């Protein structure tokens, strides 16, 4: 178990000149879902995801020595150039939570400028990309103020650990390709406290896999993921679900290695439907699927049966469908989306995405 608590990470104010650090970090799509948590952001089951490429958050962290010491962390957050009170308070809460790990945060004044590559209200989870982008900036800042990490693995493990404390799924976004979060006996180095990369074992067919995101509805979700995780506590199916997810993560890892796109798709769709079945079986019950989600699912099944093409869907905790398929069928898949599915999407929109390479540090532009 890593213990990143470190009271020595404090600065000598006169030695720090103001600066800025910028990272772009992507969202990820879970193949086997994290749903249910305990303790301090620990998952009730292991999960595995593909990191995306296009759907990402671009964050610049500006820092300077704080003039007057005060309570808590001094931070202001701008979303798309506008001050954002909601995100500022959420970010402040997160930075204060990690003060035992990064006590220097209290000695600085921070301004965070962030923007997403996807439309603001696209209904796409931004917590994974947003939290991981911020944390990549923070871990880079640690290197600027103190010592460089021994290697990239150590840097990313800490980034993943800190991201997890902000939002569980974010811990998988610090790696490109595919990542596993949660301890698995078959996967050396795996942990409930941070994710690990499984990209080295990824079959070539998955390395440039497509994920086209159908924007079925842009409305705010009626129940947040946070509340949804909480409802797993009283869910009578929870113990069976946790055992199933563990077994499926194991199987998914061998599928990712073997390149079996059909078995991949069977697990993928069952995971999506199981996630939503768990919501419907919660107390109180709730449903995030929309009629148009079901319309699309039916057409996906029909099209797959008619063409034999391995295009499968998954869902996050919302109504939008992610369509995953190999590059070899991209032309047919895109024609299918345009001709049969866009009709069911709000504003006739979808986002074309792919498996990506993970976070990237950028030049500071302002
Ligand atoms: C359905 O990571 O958003 O997307 O830890 O409370 O921030 P918090 O939850 P979050 O939950 C994501 C749930 C999911 C499945 C997944 O990404 O594994």
Tab-separated table of C-alpha atoms and ligand atoms in Angstrom:
chain	number	residue	atom	x	y	z
A	1	UNK	CA	0.000	0.000	0.000
A	2	UNK	CA	1.566	3.300	-1.000
A	3	UNK	CA	1.670	6.004	1.623
A	4	UNK	CA	2.080	9.303	-0.144
A	5	UNK	CA	1.520	11.368	3.009
A	6	UNK	CA	4.576	13.637	3.194
A	7	UNK	CA	4.850	16.555	5.588
A	8	UNK	CA	8.238	17.438	4.049
A	9	UNK	CA	6.667	18.695	0.843
A	10	UNK	CA	6.610	22.323	1.907
A	11	UNK	CA	8.304	25.173	0.082
A	12	UNK	CA	10.657	27.936	1.106
A	13	UNK	CA	8.620	30.830	-0.249
A	14	UNK	CA	11.525	33.046	-1.305
A	15	UNK	CA	12.789	30.294	-3.625
A	16	UNK	CA	9.645	29.872	-5.704
A	17	UNK	CA	9.030	31.981	-8.796
A	18	UNK	CA	5.534	32.074	-10.317
A	19	UNK	CA	4.899	29.673	-13.172
A	20	UNK	CA	2.380	27.592	-15.027
A	21	UNK	CA	1.994	23.969	-16.114
A	22	UNK	CA	-0.358	22.652	-18.763
A	23	UNK	CA	-1.647	19.141	-19.472
A	24	UNK	CA	-4.259	17.661	-21.728
A	25	UNK	CA	-5.827	14.481	-20.398
A	26	UNK	CA	-8.424	12.250	-22.039
A	27	UNK	CA	-11.607	10.649	-20.870
A	28	UNK	CA	-11.907	6.860	-20.773
A	29	UNK	CA	-14.627	4.336	-21.461
A	30	UNK	CA	-15.001	1.425	-19.043
A	31	UNK	CA	-15.248	-2.016	-20.661
A	32	UNK	CA	-15.935	-3.629	-17.279
A	33	UNK	CA	-17.566	-1.068	-15.032
A	34	UNK	CA	-16.628	0.357	-11.658
A	35	UNK	CA	-19.939	0.658	-9.860
A	36	UNK	CA	-19.902	0.645	-6.078
A	37	UNK	CA	-17.189	1.901	-3.732
A	38	UNK	CA	-16.185	1.860	-0.077
A	39	UNK	CA	-13.800	3.602	2.330
A	40	UNK	CA	-11.788	6.421	0.821
A	41	UNK	CA	-12.662	6.042	-2.861
A	42	UNK	CA	-11.828	2.330	-3.034
A	43	UNK	CA	-13.615	0.289	-5.696
A	44	UNK	CA	-15.880	-2.626	-4.817
A	45	UNK	CA	-14.665	-4.466	-7.902
A	46	UNK	CA	-11.868	-4.231	-10.481
A	47	UNK	CA	-12.558	-2.409	-13.751
A	48	UNK	CA	-10.825	-2.037	-17.094
A	49	UNK	CA	-11.076	0.746	-19.665
A	50	UNK	CA	-9.874	2.125	-22.952
A	51	UNK	CA	-8.447	5.611	-22.760
A	52	UNK	CA	-9.917	7.844	-25.443
A	53	UNK	CA	-8.179	10.288	-27.724
A	54	UNK	CA	-10.455	13.163	-28.727
A	55	UNK	CA	-12.622	13.635	-25.639
A	56	UNK	CA	-10.201	15.428	-23.339
A	57	UNK	CA	-9.701	18.268	-20.883
A	58	UNK	CA	-6.995	20.883	-21.336
A	59	UNK	CA	-5.914	22.384	-18.008
A	60	UNK	CA	-3.359	25.059	-17.154
A	61	UNK	CA	-2.313	25.445	-13.528
A	62	UNK	CA	-0.863	28.864	-12.656
A	63	UNK	CA	0.934	29.064	-9.328
A	64	UNK	CA	2.564	31.772	-7.254
A	65	UNK	CA	3.577	32.081	-3.632
A	66	UNK	CA	0.551	32.993	-1.534
A	67	UNK	CA	0.783	36.518	-0.129
A	68	UNK	CA	-1.283	36.050	3.003
A	69	UNK	CA	-1.768	32.726	4.709
A	70	UNK	CA	-5.403	31.797	5.192
A	71	UNK	CA	-7.709	28.878	5.788
A	72	UNK	CA	-7.680	26.083	3.247
A	73	UNK	CA	-6.349	26.291	-0.289
A	74	UNK	CA	-6.416	29.524	-2.318
A	75	UNK	CA	-7.735	28.536	-5.735
A	76	UNK	CA	-9.861	29.963	-8.480
A	77	UNK	CA	-11.092	27.948	-11.424
A	78	UNK	CA	-12.024	29.243	-14.881
A	79	UNK	CA	-14.001	27.036	-17.266
A	80	UNK	CA	-13.764	28.180	-20.890
A	81	UNK	CA	-12.403	31.522	-19.708
A	82	UNK	CA	-15.207	32.225	-17.217
A	83	UNK	CA	-14.882	31.995	-13.420
A	84	UNK	CA	-16.872	28.965	-12.279
A	85	UNK	CA	-18.029	28.908	-8.661
A	86	UNK	CA	-19.260	25.289	-8.682
A	87	UNK	CA	-16.019	23.853	-10.077
A	88	UNK	CA	-13.923	26.173	-7.874
A	89	UNK	CA	-15.578	24.829	-4.747
A	90	UNK	CA	-15.310	21.196	-5.881
A	91	UNK	CA	-11.639	21.666	-6.797
A	92	UNK	CA	-10.909	23.441	-3.515
A	93	UNK	CA	-12.476	20.505	-1.644
A	94	UNK	CA	-10.278	18.061	-3.558
A	95	UNK	CA	-7.062	20.075	-3.036
A	96	UNK	CA	-7.789	20.348	0.682
A	97	UNK	CA	-8.406	16.614	0.870
A	98	UNK	CA	-4.934	15.933	-0.522
A	99	UNK	CA	-3.122	18.438	1.763
A	100	UNK	CA	-1.510	15.636	3.816
A	101	UNK	CA	0.107	14.486	0.543
A	102	UNK	CA	0.795	17.959	-0.867
A	103	UNK	CA	1.027	20.393	2.090
A	104	UNK	CA	2.686	22.976	-0.208
A	105	UNK	CA	-0.684	23.620	-1.856
A	106	UNK	CA	-1.578	25.768	1.145
A	107	UNK	CA	1.445	27.975	0.543
A	108	UNK	CA	0.465	28.867	-3.026
A	109	UNK	CA	-2.174	30.880	-4.842
A	110	UNK	CA	-3.547	28.775	-7.673
A	111	UNK	CA	-5.473	29.752	-10.776
A	112	UNK	CA	-6.735	26.866	-12.884
A	113	UNK	CA	-7.879	27.433	-16.467
A	114	UNK	CA	-9.667	24.512	-17.972
A	115	UNK	CA	-11.642	23.643	-21.081
A	116	UNK	CA	-13.049	20.486	-22.616
A	117	UNK	CA	-12.635	19.369	-26.210
A	118	UNK	CA	-16.218	18.113	-26.288
A	119	UNK	CA	-19.268	20.389	-26.234
A	120	UNK	CA	-20.015	21.691	-22.759
A	121	UNK	CA	-23.362	19.978	-22.338
A	122	UNK	CA	-22.669	16.928	-24.473
A	123	UNK	CA	-23.619	14.679	-21.594
A	124	UNK	CA	-20.134	13.196	-21.629
A	125	UNK	CA	-18.509	12.510	-18.286
A	126	UNK	CA	-15.848	15.142	-17.782
A	127	UNK	CA	-14.791	14.068	-14.306
A	128	UNK	CA	-12.254	11.483	-15.562
A	129	UNK	CA	-10.537	13.850	-17.997
A	130	UNK	CA	-10.947	16.914	-15.765
A	131	UNK	CA	-9.605	15.324	-12.621
A	132	UNK	CA	-6.716	13.550	-14.332
A	133	UNK	CA	-5.679	16.724	-16.204
A	134	UNK	CA	-5.573	18.674	-12.946
A	135	UNK	CA	-3.627	15.936	-11.181
A	136	UNK	CA	-1.068	15.643	-13.994
A	137	UNK	CA	-0.438	19.384	-13.471
A	138	UNK	CA	-0.071	18.866	-9.714
A	139	UNK	CA	2.362	15.964	-10.010
A	140	UNK	CA	4.410	17.963	-12.528
A	141	UNK	CA	4.366	20.859	-10.067
A	142	UNK	CA	5.754	18.533	-7.394
A	143	UNK	CA	8.658	17.807	-9.764
A	144	UNK	CA	9.234	21.524	-10.385
A	145	UNK	CA	9.215	22.411	-6.690
A	146	UNK	CA	10.968	19.328	-5.328
A	147	UNK	CA	12.640	16.333	-6.980
A	148	UNK	CA	11.981	14.531	-10.233
A	149	UNK	CA	10.438	11.077	-9.868
A	150	UNK	CA	12.715	8.077	-10.214
A	151	UNK	CA	10.894	7.082	-13.415
A	152	UNK	CA	7.714	7.555	-15.398
A	153	UNK	CA	6.049	4.556	-13.737
A	154	UNK	CA	6.412	6.189	-10.318
A	155	UNK	CA	5.110	9.498	-11.683
A	156	UNK	CA	2.041	7.861	-13.221
A	157	UNK	CA	1.308	5.670	-10.184
A	158	UNK	CA	1.144	8.753	-7.992
A	159	UNK	CA	-0.931	10.625	-10.582
A	160	UNK	CA	-3.333	7.704	-10.745
A	161	UNK	CA	-3.549	7.461	-6.945
A	162	UNK	CA	-4.335	11.174	-6.595
A	163	UNK	CA	-6.806	11.131	-9.486
A	164	UNK	CA	-8.663	8.279	-7.803
A	165	UNK	CA	-9.152	10.409	-4.704
A	166	UNK	CA	-10.881	13.005	-6.904
A	167	UNK	CA	-12.951	10.652	-9.065
A	168	UNK	CA	-12.585	6.882	-9.258
A	169	UNK	CA	-12.702	6.481	-13.023
A	170	UNK	CA	-10.111	9.280	-13.452
A	171	UNK	CA	-7.344	7.026	-12.135
A	172	UNK	CA	-7.500	4.980	-15.354
A	173	UNK	CA	-7.104	8.054	-17.612
A	174	UNK	CA	-3.444	8.673	-16.764
A	175	UNK	CA	-2.424	5.788	-19.050
A	176	UNK	CA	-2.877	5.498	-22.786
A	177	UNK	CA	-4.354	2.353	-24.345
A	178	UNK	CA	-6.007	0.211	-21.698
A	179	UNK	CA	-5.844	0.394	-17.896
A	180	UNK	CA	-7.004	-1.731	-14.985
A	181	UNK	CA	-8.030	-0.351	-11.614
A	182	UNK	CA	-8.481	-2.815	-8.765
A	183	UNK	CA	-6.498	-5.658	-7.306
A	184	UNK	CA	-6.546	-8.840	-9.386
A	185	UNK	CA	-4.548	-11.869	-8.348
A	186	UNK	CA	-3.704	-12.607	-11.993
A	187	UNK	CA	-2.295	-9.110	-12.616
A	188	UNK	CA	0.942	-8.349	-10.866
A	189	UNK	CA	1.175	-4.814	-9.514
A	190	UNK	CA	-2.573	-4.199	-9.711
A	191	UNK	CA	-4.107	-2.285	-6.825
A	192	UNK	CA	-7.337	-0.855	-5.477
A	193	UNK	CA	-5.458	2.401	-4.846
A	194	UNK	CA	-4.325	3.225	-8.370
A	195	UNK	CA	-4.672	1.916	-11.891
A	196	UNK	CA	-1.997	0.154	-13.918
A	197	UNK	CA	-1.456	0.098	-17.669
A	198	UNK	CA	-2.219	-3.100	-19.585
A	199	UNK	CA	-1.331	-1.577	-22.942
A	200	UNK	CA	1.713	-3.788	-23.450
A	201	UNK	CA	-0.637	-6.765	-23.673
A	202	UNK	CA	-3.118	-5.138	-26.013
A	203	UNK	CA	-3.731	-7.031	-29.275
A	204	UNK	CA	-3.097	-4.860	-32.338
A	205	UNK	CA	-6.803	-4.870	-33.300
A	206	UNK	CA	-7.597	-2.921	-30.121
A	207	UNK	CA	-4.766	-0.408	-30.392
A	208	UNK	CA	-6.704	1.826	-32.753
A	209	UNK	CA	-10.219	0.704	-31.843
A	210	UNK	CA	-12.997	3.165	-32.559
A	211	UNK	CA	-15.452	4.583	-30.043
A	212	UNK	CA	-18.183	6.685	-31.651
A	213	UNK	CA	-20.310	8.384	-29.022
A	214	UNK	CA	-23.987	8.894	-29.849
A	215	UNK	CA	-25.343	11.934	-28.050
A	216	UNK	CA	-28.836	10.686	-27.282
A	217	UNK	CA	-29.548	13.369	-24.705
A	218	UNK	CA	-27.641	16.335	-23.371
A	219	UNK	CA	-29.853	16.800	-20.335
A	220	UNK	CA	-28.390	16.763	-16.859
A	221	UNK	CA	-28.536	13.264	-15.320
A	222	UNK	CA	-31.319	12.795	-12.765
A	223	UNK	CA	-29.025	10.815	-10.441
A	224	UNK	CA	-25.273	11.545	-10.258
A	225	UNK	CA	-22.649	8.791	-10.408
A	226	UNK	CA	-21.721	9.627	-6.841
A	227	UNK	CA	-25.276	8.974	-5.653
A	228	UNK	CA	-25.483	5.881	-7.871
A	229	UNK	CA	-22.368	4.361	-6.286
A	230	UNK	CA	-23.917	5.030	-2.883
A	231	UNK	CA	-27.095	3.178	-3.797
A	232	UNK	CA	-25.096	-0.002	-4.417
A	233	UNK	CA	-24.804	-0.318	-0.641
A	234	UNK	CA	-28.397	-1.403	-0.211
A	235	UNK	CA	-28.607	-3.243	-3.530
A	236	UNK	CA	-29.437	-6.950	-2.969
A	237	UNK	CA	-27.545	-7.871	-6.168
A	238	UNK	CA	-24.342	-6.093	-5.134
A	239	UNK	CA	-22.353	-9.121	-3.858
A	240	UNK	CA	-23.117	-11.158	-7.000
A	241	UNK	CA	-22.270	-8.148	-9.163
A	242	UNK	CA	-18.881	-7.598	-7.527
A	243	UNK	CA	-17.972	-11.267	-8.046
A	244	UNK	CA	-19.138	-11.108	-11.679
A	245	UNK	CA	-17.133	-7.950	-12.407
A	246	UNK	CA	-13.985	-9.517	-10.961
A	247	UNK	CA	-14.393	-12.592	-13.141
A	248	UNK	CA	-15.182	-10.449	-16.195
A	249	UNK	CA	-12.162	-8.198	-15.706
A	250	UNK	CA	-10.016	-11.337	-15.717
A	251	UNK	CA	-11.665	-12.578	-18.872
A	252	UNK	CA	-11.560	-9.166	-20.548
A	253	UNK	CA	-7.797	-9.042	-19.986
A	254	UNK	CA	-7.318	-12.291	-21.875
A	255	UNK	CA	-9.682	-11.099	-24.621
A	256	UNK	CA	-7.696	-7.861	-24.964
A	257	UNK	CA	-4.621	-9.995	-25.440
A	258	UNK	CA	-6.105	-12.542	-27.853
A	259	UNK	CA	-7.954	-10.025	-30.041
A	260	UNK	CA	-11.299	-11.879	-29.910
A	261	UNK	CA	-13.582	-8.986	-30.903
A	262	UNK	CA	-16.797	-11.045	-30.635
A	263	UNK	CA	-16.212	-12.117	-27.046
A	264	UNK	CA	-15.043	-8.568	-26.332
A	265	UNK	CA	-18.383	-7.262	-27.580
A	266	UNK	CA	-20.463	-9.796	-25.644
A	267	UNK	CA	-18.849	-8.792	-22.369
A	268	UNK	CA	-19.038	-5.103	-23.311
A	269	UNK	CA	-22.791	-5.094	-23.955
A	270	UNK	CA	-23.593	-7.243	-20.978
A	271	UNK	CA	-21.600	-4.852	-18.763
A	272	UNK	CA	-23.570	-1.877	-20.052
A	273	UNK	CA	-26.909	-3.545	-19.468
A	274	UNK	CA	-25.872	-4.902	-16.073
A	275	UNK	CA	-24.853	-1.388	-14.982
A	276	UNK	CA	-28.270	-0.027	-15.884
A	277	UNK	CA	-30.062	-3.055	-14.409
A	278	UNK	CA	-28.291	-2.282	-11.120
A	279	UNK	CA	-29.666	1.255	-11.257
A	280	UNK	CA	-33.175	-0.041	-11.896
A	281	UNK	CA	-32.784	-2.469	-8.983
A	282	UNK	CA	-31.607	0.252	-6.559
A	283	UNK	CA	-33.728	1.629	-3.782
A	284	UNK	CA	-35.115	4.046	-4.849
A	285	UNK	CA	-35.007	2.672	-8.383
A	286	UNK	CA	-34.066	4.915	-11.269
A	287	UNK	CA	-33.478	4.713	-14.990
A	288	UNK	CA	-31.084	6.755	-17.122
A	289	UNK	CA	-31.813	5.038	-20.439
A	290	UNK	CA	-33.994	7.019	-22.821
A	291	UNK	CA	-36.406	5.628	-25.423
A	292	UNK	CA	-33.918	6.597	-28.143
A	293	UNK	CA	-31.166	4.637	-26.376
A	294	UNK	CA	-33.320	1.513	-26.793
A	295	UNK	CA	-34.188	2.385	-30.398
A	296	UNK	CA	-30.482	2.508	-31.214
A	297	UNK	CA	-29.714	-0.707	-29.331
A	298	UNK	CA	-32.319	-2.562	-31.385
A	299	UNK	CA	-30.886	-1.257	-34.616
A	300	UNK	CA	-27.357	-2.139	-33.556
A	301	UNK	CA	-28.438	-5.724	-32.913
A	302	UNK	CA	-30.263	-5.946	-36.243
A	303	UNK	CA	-27.373	-4.445	-38.175
A	304	UNK	CA	-24.856	-6.748	-36.528
A	305	UNK	CA	-26.951	-9.765	-37.329
A	306	UNK	CA	-27.431	-8.684	-40.935
A	307	UNK	CA	-23.797	-7.730	-41.644
A	308	UNK	CA	-21.815	-9.870	-39.231
A	309	UNK	CA	-19.720	-6.771	-38.383
A	310	UNK	CA	-18.378	-6.724	-34.809
A	311	UNK	CA	-19.824	-3.404	-33.686
A	312	UNK	CA	-20.975	-3.424	-30.055
A	313	UNK	CA	-22.231	-0.762	-27.679
A	314	UNK	CA	-21.564	0.258	-24.142
A	315	UNK	CA	-23.034	2.876	-21.818
A	316	UNK	CA	-21.752	5.036	-19.006
A	317	UNK	CA	-24.028	6.185	-16.229
A	318	UNK	CA	-26.222	8.024	-18.741
A	319	UNK	CA	-28.271	7.545	-21.917
A	320	UNK	CA	-25.482	8.065	-24.489
A	321	UNK	CA	-24.220	5.064	-26.412
A	322	UNK	CA	-20.586	4.344	-27.151
A	323	UNK	CA	-20.130	2.216	-30.273
A	324	UNK	CA	-16.912	0.229	-30.255
A	325	UNK	CA	-15.545	-1.432	-33.369
A	326	UNK	CA	-12.291	-2.254	-35.192
A	327	UNK	CA	-10.801	0.094	-37.766
A	328	UNK	CA	-11.343	-2.473	-40.538
A	329	UNK	CA	-15.119	-1.832	-40.498
A	330	UNK	CA	-14.950	1.950	-39.962
A	331	UNK	CA	-16.457	2.934	-43.331
A	332	UNK	CA	-19.444	0.572	-42.927
A	333	UNK	CA	-19.943	1.566	-39.274
A	334	UNK	CA	-19.986	5.284	-40.054
A	335	UNK	CA	-22.447	4.821	-42.890
A	336	UNK	CA	-24.673	2.813	-40.500
A	337	UNK	CA	-24.514	5.568	-37.887
A	338	UNK	CA	-25.327	8.280	-40.410
A	339	UNK	CA	-28.138	6.379	-42.074
A	340	UNK	CA	-29.816	4.685	-39.118
A	341	UNK	CA	-28.749	6.101	-35.771
A	342	UNK	CA	-28.222	9.864	-36.065
A	343	UNK	CA	-31.962	10.326	-36.323
A	344	UNK	CA	-32.221	9.278	-32.634
A	345	UNK	CA	-29.472	11.639	-31.434
A	346	UNK	CA	-30.090	15.065	-29.990
A	347	UNK	CA	-29.056	17.668	-32.587
A	348	UNK	CA	-28.174	14.700	-34.852
A	349	UNK	CA	-24.719	14.647	-33.293
A	350	UNK	CA	-22.127	12.043	-32.536
A	351	UNK	CA	-18.492	12.281	-31.535
A	352	UNK	CA	-15.995	10.109	-33.373
A	353	UNK	CA	-13.286	8.935	-31.012
A	354	UNK	CA	-10.539	6.305	-30.825
A	355	UNK	CA	-8.307	4.574	-28.324
A	356	UNK	CA	-5.683	7.174	-27.461
A	357	UNK	CA	-2.185	7.548	-26.096
A	358	UNK	CA	-2.968	9.117	-22.727
A	359	UNK	CA	-2.221	12.516	-21.192
A	360	UNK	CA	0.147	14.903	-22.897
A	361	UNK	CA	2.029	17.844	-21.450
A	362	UNK	CA	1.611	21.001	-23.512
A	363	UNK	CA	3.388	24.326	-23.841
A	364	UNK	CA	1.769	27.027	-21.760
A	365	UNK	CA	0.227	29.440	-24.223
A	366	UNK	CA	-0.811	32.382	-22.006
B	1	LIG	C1	-20.403	4.163	-14.853
B	1	LIG	O1	-15.706	7.751	-11.495
B	1	LIG	O2	-17.709	9.164	-12.060
B	1	LIG	O3	-18.575	5.510	-15.584
B	1	LIG	O4	-15.654	7.992	-8.103
B	1	LIG	O5	-17.853	9.049	-7.567
B	1	LIG	O6	-16.277	10.183	-9.168
B	1	LIG	P1	-16.780	8.860	-8.602
B	1	LIG	O7	-17.516	8.097	-9.792
B	1	LIG	P2	-17.147	7.997	-11.322
B	1	LIG	O8	-17.974	6.680	-11.739
B	1	LIG	C2	-17.888	6.175	-13.023
B	1	LIG	C3	-18.832	5.080	-13.214
B	1	LIG	C4	-18.951	4.539	-14.630
B	1	LIG	C5	-18.138	3.273	-14.814
B	1	LIG	C6	-16.645	3.423	-14.952
B	1	LIG	O9	-16.164	4.438	-15.486
B	1	LIG	O10	-15.961	2.453	-14.564
